[in-house]
PDB file of C-alpha atoms in Angstrom:
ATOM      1  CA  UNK S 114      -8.517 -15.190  16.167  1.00 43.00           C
ATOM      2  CA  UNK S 115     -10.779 -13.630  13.752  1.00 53.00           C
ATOM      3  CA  UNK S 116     -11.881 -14.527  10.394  1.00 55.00           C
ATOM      4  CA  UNK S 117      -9.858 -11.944   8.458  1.00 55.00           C
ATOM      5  CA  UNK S 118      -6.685 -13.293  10.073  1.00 55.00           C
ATOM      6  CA  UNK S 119      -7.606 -16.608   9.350  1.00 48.00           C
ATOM      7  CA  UNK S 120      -8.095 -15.667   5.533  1.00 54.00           C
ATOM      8  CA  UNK S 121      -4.994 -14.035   5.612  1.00 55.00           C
ATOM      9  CA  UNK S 122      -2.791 -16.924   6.495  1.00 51.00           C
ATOM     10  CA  UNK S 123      -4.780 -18.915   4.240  1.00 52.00           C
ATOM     11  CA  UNK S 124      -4.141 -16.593   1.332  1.00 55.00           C
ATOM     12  CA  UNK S 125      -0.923 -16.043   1.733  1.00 51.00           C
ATOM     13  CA  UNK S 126      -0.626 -20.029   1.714  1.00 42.00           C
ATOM     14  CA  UNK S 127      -1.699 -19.686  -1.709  1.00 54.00           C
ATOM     15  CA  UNK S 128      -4.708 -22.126  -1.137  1.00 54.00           C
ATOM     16  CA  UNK S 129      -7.787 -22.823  -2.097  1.00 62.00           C
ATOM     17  CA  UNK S 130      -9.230 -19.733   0.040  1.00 67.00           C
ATOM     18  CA  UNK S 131      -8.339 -17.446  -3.115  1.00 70.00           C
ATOM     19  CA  UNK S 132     -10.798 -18.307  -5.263  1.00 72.00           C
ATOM     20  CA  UNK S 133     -12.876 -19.234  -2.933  1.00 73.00           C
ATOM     21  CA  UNK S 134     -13.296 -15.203  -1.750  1.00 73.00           C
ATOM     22  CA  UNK S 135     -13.414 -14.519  -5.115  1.00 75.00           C
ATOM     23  CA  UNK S 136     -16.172 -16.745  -6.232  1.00 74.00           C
ATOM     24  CA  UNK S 137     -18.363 -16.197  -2.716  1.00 78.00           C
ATOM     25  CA  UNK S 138     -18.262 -12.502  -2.617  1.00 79.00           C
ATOM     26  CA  UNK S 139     -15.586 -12.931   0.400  1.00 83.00           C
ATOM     27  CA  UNK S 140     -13.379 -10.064  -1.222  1.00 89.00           C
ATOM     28  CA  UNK S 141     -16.816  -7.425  -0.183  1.00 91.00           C
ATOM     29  CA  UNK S 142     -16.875  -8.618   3.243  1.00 89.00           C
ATOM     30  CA  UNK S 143     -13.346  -8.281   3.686  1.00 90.00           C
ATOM     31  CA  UNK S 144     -13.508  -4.895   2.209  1.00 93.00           C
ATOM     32  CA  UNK S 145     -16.569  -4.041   4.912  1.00 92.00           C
ATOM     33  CA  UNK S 146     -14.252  -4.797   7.527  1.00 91.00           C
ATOM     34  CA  UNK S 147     -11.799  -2.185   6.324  1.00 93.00           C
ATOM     35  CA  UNK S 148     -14.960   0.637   7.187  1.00 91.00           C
ATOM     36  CA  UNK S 149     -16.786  -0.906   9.818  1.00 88.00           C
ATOM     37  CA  UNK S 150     -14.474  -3.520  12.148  1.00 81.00           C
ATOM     38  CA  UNK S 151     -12.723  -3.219  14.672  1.00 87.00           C
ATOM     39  CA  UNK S 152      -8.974  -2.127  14.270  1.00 89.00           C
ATOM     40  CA  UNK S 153      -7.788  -5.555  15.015  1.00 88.00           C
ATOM     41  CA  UNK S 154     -10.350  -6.590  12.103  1.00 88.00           C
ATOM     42  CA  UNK S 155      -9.546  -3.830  10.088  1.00 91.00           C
ATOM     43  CA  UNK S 156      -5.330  -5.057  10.422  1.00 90.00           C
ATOM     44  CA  UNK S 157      -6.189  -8.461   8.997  1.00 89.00           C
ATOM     45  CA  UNK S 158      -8.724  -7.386   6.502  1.00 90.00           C
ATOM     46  CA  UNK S 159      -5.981  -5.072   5.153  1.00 92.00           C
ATOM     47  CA  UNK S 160      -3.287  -7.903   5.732  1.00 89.00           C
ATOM     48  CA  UNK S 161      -5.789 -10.255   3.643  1.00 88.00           C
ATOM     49  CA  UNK S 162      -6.430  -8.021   0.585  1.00 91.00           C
ATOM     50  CA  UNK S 163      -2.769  -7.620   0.129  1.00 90.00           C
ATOM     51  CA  UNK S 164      -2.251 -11.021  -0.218  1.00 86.00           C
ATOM     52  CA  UNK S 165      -5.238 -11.653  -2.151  1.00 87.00           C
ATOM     53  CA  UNK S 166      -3.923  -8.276  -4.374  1.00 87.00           C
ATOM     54  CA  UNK S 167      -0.561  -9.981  -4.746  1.00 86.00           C
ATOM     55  CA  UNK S 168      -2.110 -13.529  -5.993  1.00 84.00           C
ATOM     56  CA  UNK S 169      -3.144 -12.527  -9.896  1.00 82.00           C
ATOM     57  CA  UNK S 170      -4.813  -9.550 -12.209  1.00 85.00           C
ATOM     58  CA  UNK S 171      -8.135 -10.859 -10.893  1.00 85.00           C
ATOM     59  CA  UNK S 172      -7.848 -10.953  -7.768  1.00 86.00           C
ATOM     60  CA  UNK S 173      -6.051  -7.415  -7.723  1.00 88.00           C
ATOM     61  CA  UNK S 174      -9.177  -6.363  -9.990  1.00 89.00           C
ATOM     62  CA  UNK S 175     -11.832  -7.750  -7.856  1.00 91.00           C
ATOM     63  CA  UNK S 176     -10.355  -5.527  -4.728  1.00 92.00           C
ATOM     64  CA  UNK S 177     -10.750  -2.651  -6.568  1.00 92.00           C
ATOM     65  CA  UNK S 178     -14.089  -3.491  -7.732  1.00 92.00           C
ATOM     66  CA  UNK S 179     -15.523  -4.109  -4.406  1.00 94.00           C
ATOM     67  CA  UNK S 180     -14.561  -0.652  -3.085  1.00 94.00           C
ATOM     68  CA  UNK S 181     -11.312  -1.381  -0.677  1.00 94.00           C
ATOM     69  CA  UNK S 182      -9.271   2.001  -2.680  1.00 93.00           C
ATOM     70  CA  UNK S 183     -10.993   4.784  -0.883  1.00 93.00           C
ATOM     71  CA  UNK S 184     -11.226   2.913   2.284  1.00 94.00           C
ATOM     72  CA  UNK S 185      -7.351   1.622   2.018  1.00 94.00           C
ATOM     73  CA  UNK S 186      -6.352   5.497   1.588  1.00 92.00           C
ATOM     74  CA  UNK S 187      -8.795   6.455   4.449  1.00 93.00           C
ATOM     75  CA  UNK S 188      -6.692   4.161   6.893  1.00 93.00           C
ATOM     76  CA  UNK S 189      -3.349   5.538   5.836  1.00 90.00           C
ATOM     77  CA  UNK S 190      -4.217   8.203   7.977  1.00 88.00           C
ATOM     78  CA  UNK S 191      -5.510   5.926  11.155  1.00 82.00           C
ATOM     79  CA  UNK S 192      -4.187   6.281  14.275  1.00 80.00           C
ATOM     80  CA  UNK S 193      -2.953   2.596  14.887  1.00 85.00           C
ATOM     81  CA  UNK S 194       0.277   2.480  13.053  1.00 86.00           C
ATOM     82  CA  UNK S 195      -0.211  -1.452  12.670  1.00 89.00           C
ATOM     83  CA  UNK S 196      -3.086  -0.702  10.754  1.00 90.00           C
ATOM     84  CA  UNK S 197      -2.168   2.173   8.451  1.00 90.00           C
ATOM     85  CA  UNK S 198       1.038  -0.221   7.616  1.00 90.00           C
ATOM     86  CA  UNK S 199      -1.128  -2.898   6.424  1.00 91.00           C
ATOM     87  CA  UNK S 200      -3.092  -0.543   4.184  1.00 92.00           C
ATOM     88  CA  UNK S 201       0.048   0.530   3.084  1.00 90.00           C
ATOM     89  CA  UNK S 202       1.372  -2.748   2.106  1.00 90.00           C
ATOM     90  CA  UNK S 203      -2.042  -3.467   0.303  1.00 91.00           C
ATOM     91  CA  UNK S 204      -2.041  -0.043  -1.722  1.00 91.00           C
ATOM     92  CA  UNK S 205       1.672  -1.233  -2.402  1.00 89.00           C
ATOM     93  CA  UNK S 206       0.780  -4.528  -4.031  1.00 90.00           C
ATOM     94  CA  UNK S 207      -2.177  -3.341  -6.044  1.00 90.00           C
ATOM     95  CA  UNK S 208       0.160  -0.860  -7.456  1.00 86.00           C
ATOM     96  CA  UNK S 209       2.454  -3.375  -7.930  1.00 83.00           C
ATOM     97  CA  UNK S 210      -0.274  -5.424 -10.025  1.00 80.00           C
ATOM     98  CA  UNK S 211      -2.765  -2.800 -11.900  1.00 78.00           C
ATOM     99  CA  UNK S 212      -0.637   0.301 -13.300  1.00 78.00           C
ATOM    100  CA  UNK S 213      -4.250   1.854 -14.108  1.00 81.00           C
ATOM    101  CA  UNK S 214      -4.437   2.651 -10.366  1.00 83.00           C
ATOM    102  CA  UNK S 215      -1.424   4.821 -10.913  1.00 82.00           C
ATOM    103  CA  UNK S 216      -3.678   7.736 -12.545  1.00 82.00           C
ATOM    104  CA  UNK S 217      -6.583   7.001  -9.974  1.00 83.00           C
ATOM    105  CA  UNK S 218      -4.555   7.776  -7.260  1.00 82.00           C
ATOM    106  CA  UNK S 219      -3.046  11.301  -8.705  1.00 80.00           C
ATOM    107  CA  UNK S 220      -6.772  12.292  -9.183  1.00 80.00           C
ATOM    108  CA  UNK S 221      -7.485  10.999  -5.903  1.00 79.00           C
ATOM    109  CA  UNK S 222      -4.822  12.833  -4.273  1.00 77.00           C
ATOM    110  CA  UNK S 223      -3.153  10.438  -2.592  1.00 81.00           C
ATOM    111  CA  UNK S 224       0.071  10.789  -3.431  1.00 82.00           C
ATOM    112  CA  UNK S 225       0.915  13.517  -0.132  1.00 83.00           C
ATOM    113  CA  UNK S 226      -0.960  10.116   1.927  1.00 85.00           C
ATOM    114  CA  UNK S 227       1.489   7.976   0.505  1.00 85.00           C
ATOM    115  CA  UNK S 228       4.581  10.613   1.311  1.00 82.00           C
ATOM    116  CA  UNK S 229       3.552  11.022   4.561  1.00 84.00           C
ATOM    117  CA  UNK S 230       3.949   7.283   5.260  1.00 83.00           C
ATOM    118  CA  UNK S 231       7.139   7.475   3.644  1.00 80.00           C
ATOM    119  CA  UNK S 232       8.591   9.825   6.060  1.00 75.00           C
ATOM    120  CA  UNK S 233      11.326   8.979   8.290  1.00 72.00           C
ATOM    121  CA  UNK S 234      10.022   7.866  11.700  1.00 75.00           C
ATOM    122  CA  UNK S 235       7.009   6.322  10.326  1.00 76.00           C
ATOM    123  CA  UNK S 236       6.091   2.781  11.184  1.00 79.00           C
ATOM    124  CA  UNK S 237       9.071   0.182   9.901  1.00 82.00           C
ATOM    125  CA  UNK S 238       6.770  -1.567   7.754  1.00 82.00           C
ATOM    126  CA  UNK S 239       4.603   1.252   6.341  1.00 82.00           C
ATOM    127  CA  UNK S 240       8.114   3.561   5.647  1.00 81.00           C
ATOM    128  CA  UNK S 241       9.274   0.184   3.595  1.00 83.00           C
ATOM    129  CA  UNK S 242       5.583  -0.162   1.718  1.00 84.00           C
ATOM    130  CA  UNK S 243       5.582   3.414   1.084  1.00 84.00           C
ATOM    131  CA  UNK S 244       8.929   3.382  -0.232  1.00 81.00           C
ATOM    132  CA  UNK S 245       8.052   0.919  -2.485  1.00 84.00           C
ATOM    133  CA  UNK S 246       5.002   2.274  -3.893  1.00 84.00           C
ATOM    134  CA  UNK S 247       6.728   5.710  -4.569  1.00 83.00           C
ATOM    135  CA  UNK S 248       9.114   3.703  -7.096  1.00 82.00           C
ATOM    136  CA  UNK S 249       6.270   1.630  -8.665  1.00 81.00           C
ATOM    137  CA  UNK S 250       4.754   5.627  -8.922  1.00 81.00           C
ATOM    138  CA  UNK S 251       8.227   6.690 -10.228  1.00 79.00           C
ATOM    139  CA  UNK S 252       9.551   3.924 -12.672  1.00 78.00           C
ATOM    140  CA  UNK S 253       6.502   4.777 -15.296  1.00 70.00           C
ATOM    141  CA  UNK S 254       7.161   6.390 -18.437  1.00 72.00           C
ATOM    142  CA  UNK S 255       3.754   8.914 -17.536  1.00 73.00           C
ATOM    143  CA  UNK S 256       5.972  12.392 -17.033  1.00 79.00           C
ATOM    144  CA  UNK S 257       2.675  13.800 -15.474  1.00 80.00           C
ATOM    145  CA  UNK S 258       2.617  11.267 -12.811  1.00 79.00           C
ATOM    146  CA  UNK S 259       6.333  12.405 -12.286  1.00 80.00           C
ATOM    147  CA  UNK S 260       5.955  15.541 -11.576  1.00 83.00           C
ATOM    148  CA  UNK S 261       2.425  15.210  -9.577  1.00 82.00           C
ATOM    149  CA  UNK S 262       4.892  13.284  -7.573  1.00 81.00           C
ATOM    150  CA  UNK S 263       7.526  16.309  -7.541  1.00 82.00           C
ATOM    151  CA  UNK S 264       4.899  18.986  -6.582  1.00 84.00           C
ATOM    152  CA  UNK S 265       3.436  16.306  -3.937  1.00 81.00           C
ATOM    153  CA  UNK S 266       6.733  17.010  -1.878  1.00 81.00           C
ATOM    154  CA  UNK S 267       8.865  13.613  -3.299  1.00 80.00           C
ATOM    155  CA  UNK S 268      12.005  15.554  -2.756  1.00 81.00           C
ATOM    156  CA  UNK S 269      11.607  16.649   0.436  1.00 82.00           C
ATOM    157  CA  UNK S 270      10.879  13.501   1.135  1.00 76.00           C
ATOM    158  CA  UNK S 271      13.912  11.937  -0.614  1.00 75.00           C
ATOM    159  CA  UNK S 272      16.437  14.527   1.063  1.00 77.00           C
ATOM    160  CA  UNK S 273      14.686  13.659   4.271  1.00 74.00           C
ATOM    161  CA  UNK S 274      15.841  10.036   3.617  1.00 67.00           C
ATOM    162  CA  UNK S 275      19.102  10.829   2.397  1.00 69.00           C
ATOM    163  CA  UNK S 276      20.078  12.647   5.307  1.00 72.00           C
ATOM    164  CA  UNK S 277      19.455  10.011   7.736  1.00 62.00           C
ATOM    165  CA  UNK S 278      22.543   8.052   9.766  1.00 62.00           C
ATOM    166  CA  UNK S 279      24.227   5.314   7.842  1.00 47.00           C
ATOM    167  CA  UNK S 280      22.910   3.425  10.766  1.00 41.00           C
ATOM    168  CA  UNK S 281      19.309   3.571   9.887  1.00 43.00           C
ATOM    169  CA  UNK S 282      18.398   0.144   8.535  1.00 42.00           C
ATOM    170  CA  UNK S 283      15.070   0.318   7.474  1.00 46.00           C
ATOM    171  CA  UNK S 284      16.363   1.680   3.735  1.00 45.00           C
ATOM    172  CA  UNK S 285      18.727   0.238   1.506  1.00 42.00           C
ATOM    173  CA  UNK S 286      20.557   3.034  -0.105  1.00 40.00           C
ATOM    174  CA  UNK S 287      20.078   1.721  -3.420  1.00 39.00           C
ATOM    175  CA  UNK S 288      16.336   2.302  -2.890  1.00 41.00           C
ATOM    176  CA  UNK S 289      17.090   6.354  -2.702  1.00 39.00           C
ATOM    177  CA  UNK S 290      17.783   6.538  -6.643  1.00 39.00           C
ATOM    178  CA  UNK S 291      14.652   5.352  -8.358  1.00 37.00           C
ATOM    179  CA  UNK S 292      12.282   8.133  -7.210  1.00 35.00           C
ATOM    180  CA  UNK S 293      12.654  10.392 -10.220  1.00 36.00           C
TER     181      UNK S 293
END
């Protein structure tokens, strides 16, 4: 078991390992892993800074400030679908938690990285994250980020979905309408 795991389960316990990482720097090794460890390592560290992202303002701000955006959209594209879910689901909560990060990622083009996780046949996990973040994208009152999200390919995307058997369970049709 490796030491990103192990913060993982510890954050996501909601212990005293939060603000531990935050006070010790933890949050930039974690990040490191996301670059330079292996993929198992680079699973957990992504598993780790989404819960850390989902625990409070500061601890979503301290994962941006030690560098993990450009890496997290880096591994959307990685070739271990465990791994690009994870940095999914981490993307997804510091959306979730810093509404700044909306207008970084439009300049950082990232919203075609984001669609193409949200495509059916993705991972399970990463189609459900990605769905998720495209409505945190969509429910905004910024019309720019709206249609960024249009010319990105959203629709195709949505009609993609729509189209799918009744069977599919991943999506919850009420998840369809909040796109636009």
């Amino acid at each position: 078991m490796n030491a990103a795991r192990v913060v993982s389960a510890s954050i996501s316990a909601r212990g005293p390992t939060c603000a531990a990482l935050l006070s010790s720097g933890g949050v930039r090794e974690l990040v490191a892993l996301l670059e330079s460890g292996s993929d198992h390592c680079r699973l957990n560290a992504a598993c780790a800074l989404s819960h850390l992202a989902a625990v409070s303002p500061a601890a979503c701000s301290a994962v941006l400030d030690a560098g993990a955006l450009p890496l997290l959209l880096t591994l959307l594209e990685h070739g271990d679908a465990a791994v690009s879910a994870n940095a999914m689901g981490a993307l997804l909560q510091l959306l979730t938690h810093d509404h700044s990060l909306h207008a970084l990622l439009l300049e950082a083009g990232a919203f075609g990285l984001i669609l193409n996780m949200a495509s059916p046949g993705a991972e399970p996990r990463a189609l459900a994250n990605a769905h998720d973040a495209l409505r945190a994208l969509a429910a905004g009152e910024n019309a720019r980020l709206r249609s960024a999200l249009v010319e990105a390919g959203v629709l195709d995307v949505l009609a993609r979905v729509l189209a799918l058997p009744v069977s599919y369970t991943h999506l919850r049709a009420h998840e369809t309408d909040s796109y636009l």
